[in-house]
Coordinates of C-alpha atoms in Angstrom, one line a residue:
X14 CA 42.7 -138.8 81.6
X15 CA 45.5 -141.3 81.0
X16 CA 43.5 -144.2 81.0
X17 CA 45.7 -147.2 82.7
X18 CA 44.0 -148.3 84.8
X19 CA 41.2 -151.1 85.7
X20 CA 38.6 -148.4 86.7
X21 CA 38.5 -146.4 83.6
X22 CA 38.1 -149.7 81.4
X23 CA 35.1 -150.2 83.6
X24 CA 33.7 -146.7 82.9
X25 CA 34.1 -147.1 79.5
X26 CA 33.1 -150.5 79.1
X27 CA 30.5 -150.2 80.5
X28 CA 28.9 -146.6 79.1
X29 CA 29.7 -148.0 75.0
X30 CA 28.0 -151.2 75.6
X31 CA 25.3 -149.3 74.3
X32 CA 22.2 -151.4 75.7
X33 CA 20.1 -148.7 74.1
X34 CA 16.8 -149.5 75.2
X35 CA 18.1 -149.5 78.9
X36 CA 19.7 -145.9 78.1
X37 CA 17.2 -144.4 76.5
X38 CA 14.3 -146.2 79.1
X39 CA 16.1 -144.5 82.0
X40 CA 17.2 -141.1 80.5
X41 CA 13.7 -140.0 78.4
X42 CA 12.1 -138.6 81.3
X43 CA 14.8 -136.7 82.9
X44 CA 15.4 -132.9 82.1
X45 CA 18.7 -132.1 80.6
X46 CA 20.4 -128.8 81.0
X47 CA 21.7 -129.3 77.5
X48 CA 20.8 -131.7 74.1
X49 CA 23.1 -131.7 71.5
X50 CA 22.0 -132.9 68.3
X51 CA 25.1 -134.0 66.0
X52 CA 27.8 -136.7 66.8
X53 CA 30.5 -135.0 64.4
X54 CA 33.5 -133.1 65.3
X55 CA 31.5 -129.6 66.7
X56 CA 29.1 -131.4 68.6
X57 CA 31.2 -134.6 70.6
X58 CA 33.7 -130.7 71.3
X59 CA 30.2 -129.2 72.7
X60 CA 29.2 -132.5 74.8
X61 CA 33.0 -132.9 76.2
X62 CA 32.9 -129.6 77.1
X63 CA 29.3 -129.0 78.7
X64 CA 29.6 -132.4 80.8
X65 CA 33.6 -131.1 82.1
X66 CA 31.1 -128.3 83.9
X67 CA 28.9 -130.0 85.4
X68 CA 26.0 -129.5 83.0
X69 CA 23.5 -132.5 82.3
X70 CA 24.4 -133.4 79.0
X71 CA 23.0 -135.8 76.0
X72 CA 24.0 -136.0 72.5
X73 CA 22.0 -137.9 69.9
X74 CA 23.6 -139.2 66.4
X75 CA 21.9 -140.4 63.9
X76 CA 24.1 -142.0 62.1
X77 CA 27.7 -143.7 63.7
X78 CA 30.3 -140.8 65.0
X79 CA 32.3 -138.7 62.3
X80 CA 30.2 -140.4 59.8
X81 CA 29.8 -137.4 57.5
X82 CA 32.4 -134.4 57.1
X83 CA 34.4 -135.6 60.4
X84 CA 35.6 -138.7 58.8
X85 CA 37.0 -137.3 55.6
X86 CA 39.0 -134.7 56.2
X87 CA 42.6 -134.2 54.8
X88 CA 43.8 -135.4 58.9
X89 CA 45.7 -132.1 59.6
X90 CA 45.7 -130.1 62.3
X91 CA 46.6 -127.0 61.0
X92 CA 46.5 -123.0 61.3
X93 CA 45.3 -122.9 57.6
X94 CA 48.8 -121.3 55.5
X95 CA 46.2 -120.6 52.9
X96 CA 43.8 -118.5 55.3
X97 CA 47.2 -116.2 56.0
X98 CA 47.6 -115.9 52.7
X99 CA 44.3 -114.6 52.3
X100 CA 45.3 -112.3 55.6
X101 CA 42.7 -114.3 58.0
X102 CA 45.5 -113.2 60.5
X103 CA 43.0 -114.5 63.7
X104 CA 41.7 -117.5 62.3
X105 CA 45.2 -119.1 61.7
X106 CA 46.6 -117.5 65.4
X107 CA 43.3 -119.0 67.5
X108 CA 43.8 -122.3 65.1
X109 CA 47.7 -122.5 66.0
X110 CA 47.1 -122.0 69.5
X111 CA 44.0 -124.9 69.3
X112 CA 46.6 -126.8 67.2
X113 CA 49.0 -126.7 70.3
X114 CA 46.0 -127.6 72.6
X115 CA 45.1 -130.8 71.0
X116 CA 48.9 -132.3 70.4
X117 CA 49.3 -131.6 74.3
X118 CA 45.7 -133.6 75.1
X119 CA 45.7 -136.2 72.4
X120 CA 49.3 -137.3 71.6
X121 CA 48.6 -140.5 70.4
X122 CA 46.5 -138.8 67.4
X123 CA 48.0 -135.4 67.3
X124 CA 51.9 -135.9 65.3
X125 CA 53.9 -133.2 64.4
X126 CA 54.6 -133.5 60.6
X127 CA 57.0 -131.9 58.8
X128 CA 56.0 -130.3 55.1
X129 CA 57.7 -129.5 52.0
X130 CA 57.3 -126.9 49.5
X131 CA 59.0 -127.0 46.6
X132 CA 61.1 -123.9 45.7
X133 CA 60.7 -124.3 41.6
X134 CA 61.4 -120.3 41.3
X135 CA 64.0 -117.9 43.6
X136 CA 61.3 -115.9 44.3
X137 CA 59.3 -118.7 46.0
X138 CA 62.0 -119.3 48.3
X139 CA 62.0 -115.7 50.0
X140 CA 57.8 -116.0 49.7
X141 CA 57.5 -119.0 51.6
X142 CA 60.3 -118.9 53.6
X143 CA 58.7 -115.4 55.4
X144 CA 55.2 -116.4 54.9
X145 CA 56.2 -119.6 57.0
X146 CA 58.1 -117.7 59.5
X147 CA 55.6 -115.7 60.4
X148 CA 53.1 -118.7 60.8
X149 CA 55.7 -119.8 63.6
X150 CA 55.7 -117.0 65.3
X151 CA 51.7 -117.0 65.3
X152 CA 52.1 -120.2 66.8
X153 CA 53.8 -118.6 69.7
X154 CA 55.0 -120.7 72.7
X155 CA 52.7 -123.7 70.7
X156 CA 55.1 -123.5 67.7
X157 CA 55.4 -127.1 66.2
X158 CA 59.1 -126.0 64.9
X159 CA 60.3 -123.1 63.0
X160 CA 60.4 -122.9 59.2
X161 CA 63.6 -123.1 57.2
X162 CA 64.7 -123.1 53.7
X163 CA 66.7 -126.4 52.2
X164 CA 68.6 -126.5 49.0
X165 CA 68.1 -128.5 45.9
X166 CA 69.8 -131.7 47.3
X167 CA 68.4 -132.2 50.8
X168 CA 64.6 -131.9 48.9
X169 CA 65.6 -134.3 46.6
X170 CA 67.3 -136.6 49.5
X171 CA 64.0 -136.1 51.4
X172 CA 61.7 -136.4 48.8
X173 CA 63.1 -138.8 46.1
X174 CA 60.3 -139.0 43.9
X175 CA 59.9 -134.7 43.2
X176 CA 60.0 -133.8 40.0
X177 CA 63.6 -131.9 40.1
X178 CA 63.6 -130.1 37.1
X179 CA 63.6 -126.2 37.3
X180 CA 63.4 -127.5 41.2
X181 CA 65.9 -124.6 43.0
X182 CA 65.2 -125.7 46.7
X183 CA 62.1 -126.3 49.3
X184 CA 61.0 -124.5 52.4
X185 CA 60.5 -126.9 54.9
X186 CA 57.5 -126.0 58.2
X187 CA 55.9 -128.0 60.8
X188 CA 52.2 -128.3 61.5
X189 CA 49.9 -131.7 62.8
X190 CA 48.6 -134.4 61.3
X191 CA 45.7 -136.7 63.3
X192 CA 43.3 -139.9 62.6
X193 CA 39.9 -137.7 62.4
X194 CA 37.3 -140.7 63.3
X195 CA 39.5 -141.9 65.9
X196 CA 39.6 -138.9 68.1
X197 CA 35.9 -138.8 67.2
X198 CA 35.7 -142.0 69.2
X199 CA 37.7 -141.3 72.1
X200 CA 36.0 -137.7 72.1
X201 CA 32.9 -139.6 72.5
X202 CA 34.4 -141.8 75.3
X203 CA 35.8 -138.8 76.8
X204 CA 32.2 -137.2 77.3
X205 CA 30.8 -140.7 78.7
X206 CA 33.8 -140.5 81.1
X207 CA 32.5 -137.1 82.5
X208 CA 29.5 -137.7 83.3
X209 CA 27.4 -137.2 79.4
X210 CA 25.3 -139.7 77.6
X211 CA 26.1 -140.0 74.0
X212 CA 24.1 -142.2 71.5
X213 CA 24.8 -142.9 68.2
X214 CA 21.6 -144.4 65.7
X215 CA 19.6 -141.9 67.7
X216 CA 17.8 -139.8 64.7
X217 CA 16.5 -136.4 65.6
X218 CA 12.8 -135.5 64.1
X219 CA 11.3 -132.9 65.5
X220 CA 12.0 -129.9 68.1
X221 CA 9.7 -129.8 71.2
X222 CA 8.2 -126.4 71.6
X223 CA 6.6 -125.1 75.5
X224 CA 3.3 -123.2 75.7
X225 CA 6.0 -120.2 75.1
X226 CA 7.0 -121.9 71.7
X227 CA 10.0 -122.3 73.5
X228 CA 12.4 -125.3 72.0
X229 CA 12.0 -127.4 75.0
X230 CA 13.4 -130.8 73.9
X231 CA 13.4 -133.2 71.0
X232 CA 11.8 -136.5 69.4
X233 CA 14.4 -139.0 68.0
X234 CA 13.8 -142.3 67.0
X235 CA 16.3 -145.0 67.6
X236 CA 17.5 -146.8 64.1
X237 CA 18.0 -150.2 65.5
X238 CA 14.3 -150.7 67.5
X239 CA 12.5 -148.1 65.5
X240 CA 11.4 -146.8 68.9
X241 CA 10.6 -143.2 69.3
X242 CA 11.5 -140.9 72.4
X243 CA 10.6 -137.9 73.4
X244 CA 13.3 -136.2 75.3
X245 CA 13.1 -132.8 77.7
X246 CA 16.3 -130.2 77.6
X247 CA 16.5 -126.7 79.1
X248 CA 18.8 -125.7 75.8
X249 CA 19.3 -127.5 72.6
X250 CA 22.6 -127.6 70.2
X251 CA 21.9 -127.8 66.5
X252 CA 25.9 -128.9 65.4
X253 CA 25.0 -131.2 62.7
X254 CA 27.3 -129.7 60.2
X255 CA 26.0 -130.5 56.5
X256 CA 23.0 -130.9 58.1
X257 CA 22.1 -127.7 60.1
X258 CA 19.6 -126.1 57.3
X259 CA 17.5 -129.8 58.1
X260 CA 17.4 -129.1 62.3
X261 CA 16.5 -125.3 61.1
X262 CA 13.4 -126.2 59.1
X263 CA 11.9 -128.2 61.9
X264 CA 12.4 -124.9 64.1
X265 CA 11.2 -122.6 61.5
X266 CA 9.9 -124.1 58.4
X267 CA 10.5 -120.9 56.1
X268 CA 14.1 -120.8 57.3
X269 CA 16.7 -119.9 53.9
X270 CA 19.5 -122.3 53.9
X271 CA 22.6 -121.0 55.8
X272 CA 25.2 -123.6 54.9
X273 CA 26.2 -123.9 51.3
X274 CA 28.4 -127.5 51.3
X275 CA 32.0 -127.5 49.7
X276 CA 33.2 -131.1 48.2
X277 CA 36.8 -132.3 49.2
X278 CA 37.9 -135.4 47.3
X279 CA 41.0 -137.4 48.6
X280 CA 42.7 -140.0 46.4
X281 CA 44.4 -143.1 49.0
X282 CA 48.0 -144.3 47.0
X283 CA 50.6 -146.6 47.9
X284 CA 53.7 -145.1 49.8
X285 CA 55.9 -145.9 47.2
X286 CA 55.0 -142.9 45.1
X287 CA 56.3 -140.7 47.4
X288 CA 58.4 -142.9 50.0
X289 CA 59.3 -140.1 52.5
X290 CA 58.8 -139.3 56.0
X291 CA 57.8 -135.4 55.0
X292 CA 54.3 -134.3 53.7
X293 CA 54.5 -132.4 50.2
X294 CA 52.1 -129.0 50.5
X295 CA 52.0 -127.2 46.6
X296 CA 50.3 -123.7 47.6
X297 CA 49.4 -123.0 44.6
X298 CA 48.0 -125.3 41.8
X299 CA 46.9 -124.6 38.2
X300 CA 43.1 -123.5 39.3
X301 CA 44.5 -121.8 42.7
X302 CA 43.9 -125.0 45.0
X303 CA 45.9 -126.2 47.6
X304 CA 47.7 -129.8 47.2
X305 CA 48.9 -131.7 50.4
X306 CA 50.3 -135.5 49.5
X307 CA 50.7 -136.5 53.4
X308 CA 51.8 -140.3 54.7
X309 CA 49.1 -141.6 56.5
X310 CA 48.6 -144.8 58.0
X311 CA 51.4 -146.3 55.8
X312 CA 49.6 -145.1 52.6
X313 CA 50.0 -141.5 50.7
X314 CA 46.8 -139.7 51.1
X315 CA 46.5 -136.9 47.6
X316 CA 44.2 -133.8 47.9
X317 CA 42.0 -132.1 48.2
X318 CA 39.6 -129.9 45.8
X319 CA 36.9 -127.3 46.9
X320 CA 33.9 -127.4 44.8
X321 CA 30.5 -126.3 45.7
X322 CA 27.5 -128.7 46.1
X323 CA 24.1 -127.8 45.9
X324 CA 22.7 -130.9 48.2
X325 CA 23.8 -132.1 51.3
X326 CA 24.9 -136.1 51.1
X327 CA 26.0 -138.7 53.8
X328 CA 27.6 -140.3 51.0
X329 CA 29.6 -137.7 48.5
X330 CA 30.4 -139.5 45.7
X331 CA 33.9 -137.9 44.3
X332 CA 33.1 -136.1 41.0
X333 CA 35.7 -137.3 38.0
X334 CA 37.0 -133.7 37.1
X335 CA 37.5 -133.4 41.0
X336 CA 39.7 -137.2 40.7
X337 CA 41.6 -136.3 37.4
X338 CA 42.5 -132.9 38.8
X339 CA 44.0 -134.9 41.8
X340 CA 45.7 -137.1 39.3
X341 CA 47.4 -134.5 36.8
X342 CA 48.4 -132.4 39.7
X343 CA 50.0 -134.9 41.9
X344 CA 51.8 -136.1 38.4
X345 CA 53.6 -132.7 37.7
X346 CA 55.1 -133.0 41.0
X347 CA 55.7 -136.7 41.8
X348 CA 58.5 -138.7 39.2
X349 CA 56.2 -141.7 39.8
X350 CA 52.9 -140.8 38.3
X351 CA 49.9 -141.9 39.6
X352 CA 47.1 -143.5 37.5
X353 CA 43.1 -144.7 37.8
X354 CA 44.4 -147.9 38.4
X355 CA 46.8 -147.0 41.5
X356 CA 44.0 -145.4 43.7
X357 CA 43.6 -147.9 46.6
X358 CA 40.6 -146.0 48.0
X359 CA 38.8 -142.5 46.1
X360 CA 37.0 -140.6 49.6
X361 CA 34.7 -136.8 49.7
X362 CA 33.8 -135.3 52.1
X363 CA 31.2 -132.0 52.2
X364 CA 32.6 -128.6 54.4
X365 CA 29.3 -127.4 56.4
X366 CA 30.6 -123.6 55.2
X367 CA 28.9 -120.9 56.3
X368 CA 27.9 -119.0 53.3
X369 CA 27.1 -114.9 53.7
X370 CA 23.8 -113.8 53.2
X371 CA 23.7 -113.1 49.4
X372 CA 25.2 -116.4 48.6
X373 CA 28.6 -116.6 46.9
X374 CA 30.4 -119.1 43.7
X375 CA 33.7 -118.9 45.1
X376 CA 34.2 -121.2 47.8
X377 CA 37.6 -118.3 49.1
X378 CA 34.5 -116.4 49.7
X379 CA 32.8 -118.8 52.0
X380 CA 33.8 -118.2 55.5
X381 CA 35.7 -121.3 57.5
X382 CA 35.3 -119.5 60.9
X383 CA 32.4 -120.1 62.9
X384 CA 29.2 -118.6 63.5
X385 CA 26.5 -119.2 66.6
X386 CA 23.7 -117.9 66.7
X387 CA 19.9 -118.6 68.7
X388 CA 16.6 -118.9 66.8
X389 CA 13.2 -116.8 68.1
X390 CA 12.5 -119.8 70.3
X391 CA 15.7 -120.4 71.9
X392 CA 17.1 -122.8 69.6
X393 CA 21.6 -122.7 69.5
X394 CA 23.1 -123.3 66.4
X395 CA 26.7 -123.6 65.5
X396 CA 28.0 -124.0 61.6
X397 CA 31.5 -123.3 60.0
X398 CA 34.0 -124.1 61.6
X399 CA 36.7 -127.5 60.9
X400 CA 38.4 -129.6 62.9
X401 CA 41.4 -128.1 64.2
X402 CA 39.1 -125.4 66.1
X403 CA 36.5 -127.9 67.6
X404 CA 37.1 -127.7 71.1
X405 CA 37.1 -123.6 71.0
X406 CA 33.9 -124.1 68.8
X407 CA 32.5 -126.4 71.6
X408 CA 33.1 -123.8 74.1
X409 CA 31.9 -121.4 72.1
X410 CA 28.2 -122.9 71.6
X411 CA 27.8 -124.0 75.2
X412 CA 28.6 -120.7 76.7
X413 CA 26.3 -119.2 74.2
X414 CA 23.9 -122.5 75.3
X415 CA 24.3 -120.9 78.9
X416 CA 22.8 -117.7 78.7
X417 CA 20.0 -119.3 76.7
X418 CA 19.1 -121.5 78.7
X419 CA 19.9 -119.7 82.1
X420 CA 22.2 -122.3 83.2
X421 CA 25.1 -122.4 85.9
X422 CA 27.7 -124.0 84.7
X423 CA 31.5 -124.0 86.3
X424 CA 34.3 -122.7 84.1
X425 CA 35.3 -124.5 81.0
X426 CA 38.3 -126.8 81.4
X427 CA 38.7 -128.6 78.1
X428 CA 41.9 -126.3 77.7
X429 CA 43.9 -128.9 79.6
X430 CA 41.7 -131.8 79.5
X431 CA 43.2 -135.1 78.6
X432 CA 41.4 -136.9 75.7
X433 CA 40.7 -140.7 76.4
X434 CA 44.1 -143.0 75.4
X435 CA 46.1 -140.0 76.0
X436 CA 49.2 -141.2 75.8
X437 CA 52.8 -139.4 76.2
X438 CA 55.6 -140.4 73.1
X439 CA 53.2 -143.0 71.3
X440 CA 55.0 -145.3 69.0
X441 CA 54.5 -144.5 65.7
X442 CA 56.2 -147.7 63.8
X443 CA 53.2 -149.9 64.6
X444 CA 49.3 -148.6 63.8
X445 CA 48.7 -149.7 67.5
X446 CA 49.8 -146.2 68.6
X447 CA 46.1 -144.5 67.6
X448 CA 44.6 -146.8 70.5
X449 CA 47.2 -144.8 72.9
X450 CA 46.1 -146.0 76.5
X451 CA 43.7 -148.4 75.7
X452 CA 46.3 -150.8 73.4
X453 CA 47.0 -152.9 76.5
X454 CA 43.1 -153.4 77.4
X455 CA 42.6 -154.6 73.5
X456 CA 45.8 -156.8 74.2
X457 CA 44.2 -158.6 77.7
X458 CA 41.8 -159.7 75.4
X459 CA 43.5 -161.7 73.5
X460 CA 43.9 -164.0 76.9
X461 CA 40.1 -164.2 76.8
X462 CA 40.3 -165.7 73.3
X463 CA 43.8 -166.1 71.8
X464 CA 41.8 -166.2 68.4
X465 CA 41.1 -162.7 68.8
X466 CA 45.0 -162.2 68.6
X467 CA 45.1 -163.5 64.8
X468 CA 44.8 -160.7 62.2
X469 CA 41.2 -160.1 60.3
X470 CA 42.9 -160.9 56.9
X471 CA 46.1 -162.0 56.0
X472 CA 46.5 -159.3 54.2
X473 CA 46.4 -156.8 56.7
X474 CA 47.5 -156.1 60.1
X475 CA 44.3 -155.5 62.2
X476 CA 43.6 -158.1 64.7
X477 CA 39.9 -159.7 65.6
X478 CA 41.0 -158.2 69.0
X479 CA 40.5 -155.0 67.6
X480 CA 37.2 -155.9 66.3
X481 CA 35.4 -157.2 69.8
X482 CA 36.9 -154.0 71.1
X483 CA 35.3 -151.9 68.6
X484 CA 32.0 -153.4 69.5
X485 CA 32.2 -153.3 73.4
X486 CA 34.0 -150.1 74.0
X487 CA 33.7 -148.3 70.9
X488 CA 30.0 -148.2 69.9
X489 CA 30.6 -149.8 66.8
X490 CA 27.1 -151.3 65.5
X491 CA 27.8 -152.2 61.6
X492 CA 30.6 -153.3 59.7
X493 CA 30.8 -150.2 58.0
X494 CA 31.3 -148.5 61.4
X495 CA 34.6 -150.9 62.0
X496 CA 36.0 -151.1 58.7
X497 CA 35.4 -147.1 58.1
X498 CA 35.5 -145.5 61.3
X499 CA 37.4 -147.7 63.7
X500 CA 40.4 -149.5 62.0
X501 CA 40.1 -147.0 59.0
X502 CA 40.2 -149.7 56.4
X503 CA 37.7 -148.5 53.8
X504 CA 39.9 -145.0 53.6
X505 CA 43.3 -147.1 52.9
X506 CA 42.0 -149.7 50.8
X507 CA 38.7 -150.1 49.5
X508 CA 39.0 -153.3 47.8
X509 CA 40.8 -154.9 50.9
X510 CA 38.1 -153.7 53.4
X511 CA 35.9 -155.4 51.2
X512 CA 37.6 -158.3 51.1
X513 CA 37.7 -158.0 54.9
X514 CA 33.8 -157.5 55.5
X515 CA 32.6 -160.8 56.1
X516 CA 34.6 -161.9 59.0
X517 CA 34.3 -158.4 60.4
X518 CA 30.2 -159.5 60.4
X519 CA 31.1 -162.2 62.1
X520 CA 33.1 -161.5 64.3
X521 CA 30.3 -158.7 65.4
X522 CA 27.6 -161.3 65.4
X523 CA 28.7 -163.0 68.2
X524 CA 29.1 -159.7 70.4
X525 CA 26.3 -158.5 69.7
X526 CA 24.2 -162.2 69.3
X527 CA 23.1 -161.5 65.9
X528 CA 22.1 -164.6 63.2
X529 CA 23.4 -164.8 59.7
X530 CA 21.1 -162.3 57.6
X531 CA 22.1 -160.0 59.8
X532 CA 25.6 -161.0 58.7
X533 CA 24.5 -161.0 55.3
X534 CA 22.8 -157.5 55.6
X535 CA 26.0 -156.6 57.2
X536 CA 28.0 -157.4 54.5
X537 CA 25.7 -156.2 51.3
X538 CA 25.2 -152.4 53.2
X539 CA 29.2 -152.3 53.2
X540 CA 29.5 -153.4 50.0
X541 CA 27.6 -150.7 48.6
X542 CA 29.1 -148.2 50.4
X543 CA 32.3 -149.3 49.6
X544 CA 32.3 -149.5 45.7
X545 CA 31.8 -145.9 45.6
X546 CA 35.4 -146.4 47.1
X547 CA 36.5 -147.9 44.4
X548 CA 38.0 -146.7 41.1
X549 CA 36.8 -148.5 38.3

């Protein structure tokens, strides 16, 4: 839905007010076709689309949207060139076509970016250059552009800073790059809009069992009143990602672990050290990792690594072989080597991966496809999985929901839905465009308050406006939820967001009529958050 229009503020404006006692007070006794417990990328895909056929539909966070793996990704939408490598022919073709999907219903997140590889041996040019062509043609009538090969000169015109010795020419593909916590949001917004209740700070505790020993609903506890609820649901959704082996325990205490977490560290650098409007992919590292340095946001986002975690964490802290692997890599390749002191913000993120039975060191042996399956009692749970699939992942679950729970639901129609902003042709020069529809709503309230229309800091472009919107139509609660999640801040510059966080607090206060040590609260939670940011 292309969201222009007076109505459609109203819908949203009114649904991510939040008023959480008044939503929960009038939704606890009814009987939901379908909970979903999880606010991350799998379940907001499952809540859009179980409410876009007409299933009653509430999904409970308990955290703040994309807070964990959702928000941390390397923001492509992608087929996976390393999965064809390996020969996962039908994971890359179902992600291409989901690829194609999402830059038709989110345009103002979805961009088609070009890549690089460097060419620094012949043979690597006739590799690549096939590889690539037949990730096109996987693509299909969804193809982002076909893959060519470019000589020494036009890499080096197009990326000036590559290291050019032994450099003999680049293959040059297409695939997508997105904001990850910002479709969160307007997937979130999306579901309100048909006809689901989504809450965020709404913890999950235990799984209600019938007579049968049936799942028949949940217990959550709002974070903010410290309230608990008792909620009724014909099916329930265990999509918490990192988290699934936690919802499994409270169905089954004796359940073995089924996720085994992966840790992806991203390094945040300043444009200059690669200035270009092309991404840089190296295939192939010295430990056989990928290495993507994509622009983003007006920055130069470096990564990622891949290295199993034994504990699950809502705040991964980046290990320092995992940053000075980043550092050394991106240095062979770049003329302009980064160092410690040049990382504007240091970001991990854990993969949920679904791990086979017997366990396994390598994470190339961990499966990124999905799995569903349905506990003795009836409970659904989806792992594996990322991003790029999520709405094929959501239809997954729910028809899988369906036959559990003996719904009837109408067809699925996600396929072609448009995602809240959706916006044809955004413009990509200002940082404006990842608000699509809904920039000219944030702009009529600057004539409410023509304070609103001065910037946060001087020191950065976002605007107070963008703040109050945050709060009223975005389900922002805490500074960390702007400063991370909203405006992205915290991923771009860690030390600037920090900077930043008291006059974010305030600005929240008077929304949401809070006093000054809830400012101060505010401001000391994101500060501890935010130095693990921050490389010392």
């Amino acid at each position: 839905m292309n969201n222009t229009d007076n109505k459609s503020l109203a819908i949203t404006t009114n649904s991510f007010s939040r008023g959480v006692n008044l939503h929960l007070a009038s939704v606890k006794d009814k009987i939901w076709d379908i909970i979903i417990i999880g606010g991350g990328a799998t379940g907001l895909g499952a809540a859009v689309d179980a409410a876009t056929r007409g299933l009653s539909t509430l999904l409970l966070e308990q955290a703040d949207f994309a807070k964990g793996t959702s928000s941390r990704a390397t923001k492509l939408v992608h087929g996976g060139v390393r999965y064809l490598a390996q020969g996962d022919i039908a994971l890359v073709r179902e992600a291409l076509r989901e690829r194609g999907l999402l830059f038709k219903n989110a345009p103002h997140l979805v961009k088609n970016q070009s890549f690089i590889i460097p060419n620094y041996s012949w043979w690597d040019r006739v590799f690549y250059t096939i590889g690539l062509t037949l990730y096109d043609m996987l693509a299909g009538k969804l193809s982002f552009g076909r893959a060519a090969h470019i000589n020494k000169q036009q890499v080096l015109k197009r990326l000036p800073t590559i290291q050019k010795k032994n450099l003999h020419g680049g293959v040059v593909y297409h695939d997508g790059q997105f904001d990850d916590a910002r479709l969160a949001v307007n997937l979130a917004q999306t579901a309100i809009e048909q006809g689901a209740v989504v809450l965020n700070y709404v913890k999950v505790i235990t799984l209600e069992k019938d007579a049968d020993g049936k799942v028949a609903g949940v217990k959550a506890v709002d974070a903010e009143t410290d309230i608990t609820y008792t909620f009724k649901a014909r099916t329930v959704i265990n999509a918490t990602g990192i988290f699934v082996d936690e919802i499994l325990r409270m169905d089954a205490p004796e359940k073995k672990p089924i996720v085994r977490p992966s840790q992806g560290v991203h390094l945040v650098l300043d444009a200059s050290f690669m200035p270009a409007e092309d991404a840089l992919m190296i295939p192939k590292t010295s430990d056989g990792r990928v290495l993507f340095a994509v622009p983003w946001h007006g920055k130069l986002l470096v990564g990622t690594t891949d290295t199993l975690i034994e504990e699950s964490n809502m705040e991964p802290i980046a290990l320092e072989n995992e940053i000075k692997f980043i550092l050394e890599t991106a240095g062979q390749y770049l003329t302009k080597v980064p160092a410690r002191r040049d990382v504007l913000s240091v970001f991990a993120g854990l993969r949920p991966l679904a791990a086979p039975q017997k366990g396994s060191s390598k994470t190339k042996e961990i499966s990124r496809s999905h799995k569903i399956m349905t506990s003795d009692t009836g409970l659904v749970t989806i792992t594996g999985g990322k991003w790029t699939t999520y709405r094929r992942m959501g239809e997954d679950v729910v028809n899988v929901a369906v036959k559990t729970g003996k719904l009837k639901p109408g067809p699925s129609k996600t396929a072609n839905l448009a995602i809240h902003g959706s916006l044809p042709k955004p413009d990509y020069s200002t940082h404006w465009y990842v608000y699509g529809a809904d920039r000219h709503f944030i702009e009529i309230l600057t004539k409410e308050n023509t304070d609103w229309a001065h910037r946060v800091h001087p020191d950065d472009e976002y605007t107070r406006a963008e703040v109050i919107w945050s709060v009223r139509n975005e389900m922002a609660r805490t500074v960390e939820d702007i400063l991370a999640r909203r405006v992205r801040l915290l991923f771009l510059n860690a030390r600037l967001a920090i900077q930043m966080a008291p006059a974010v607090a305030e600005l929240m206060a008077g929304q949401l009529n809070k006093d000054r040590e809830w400012q101060r609260q505010q401001v000391e939670a994101f500060n501890q958050i935010a130095e693990n940011y921050v490389l010392k």
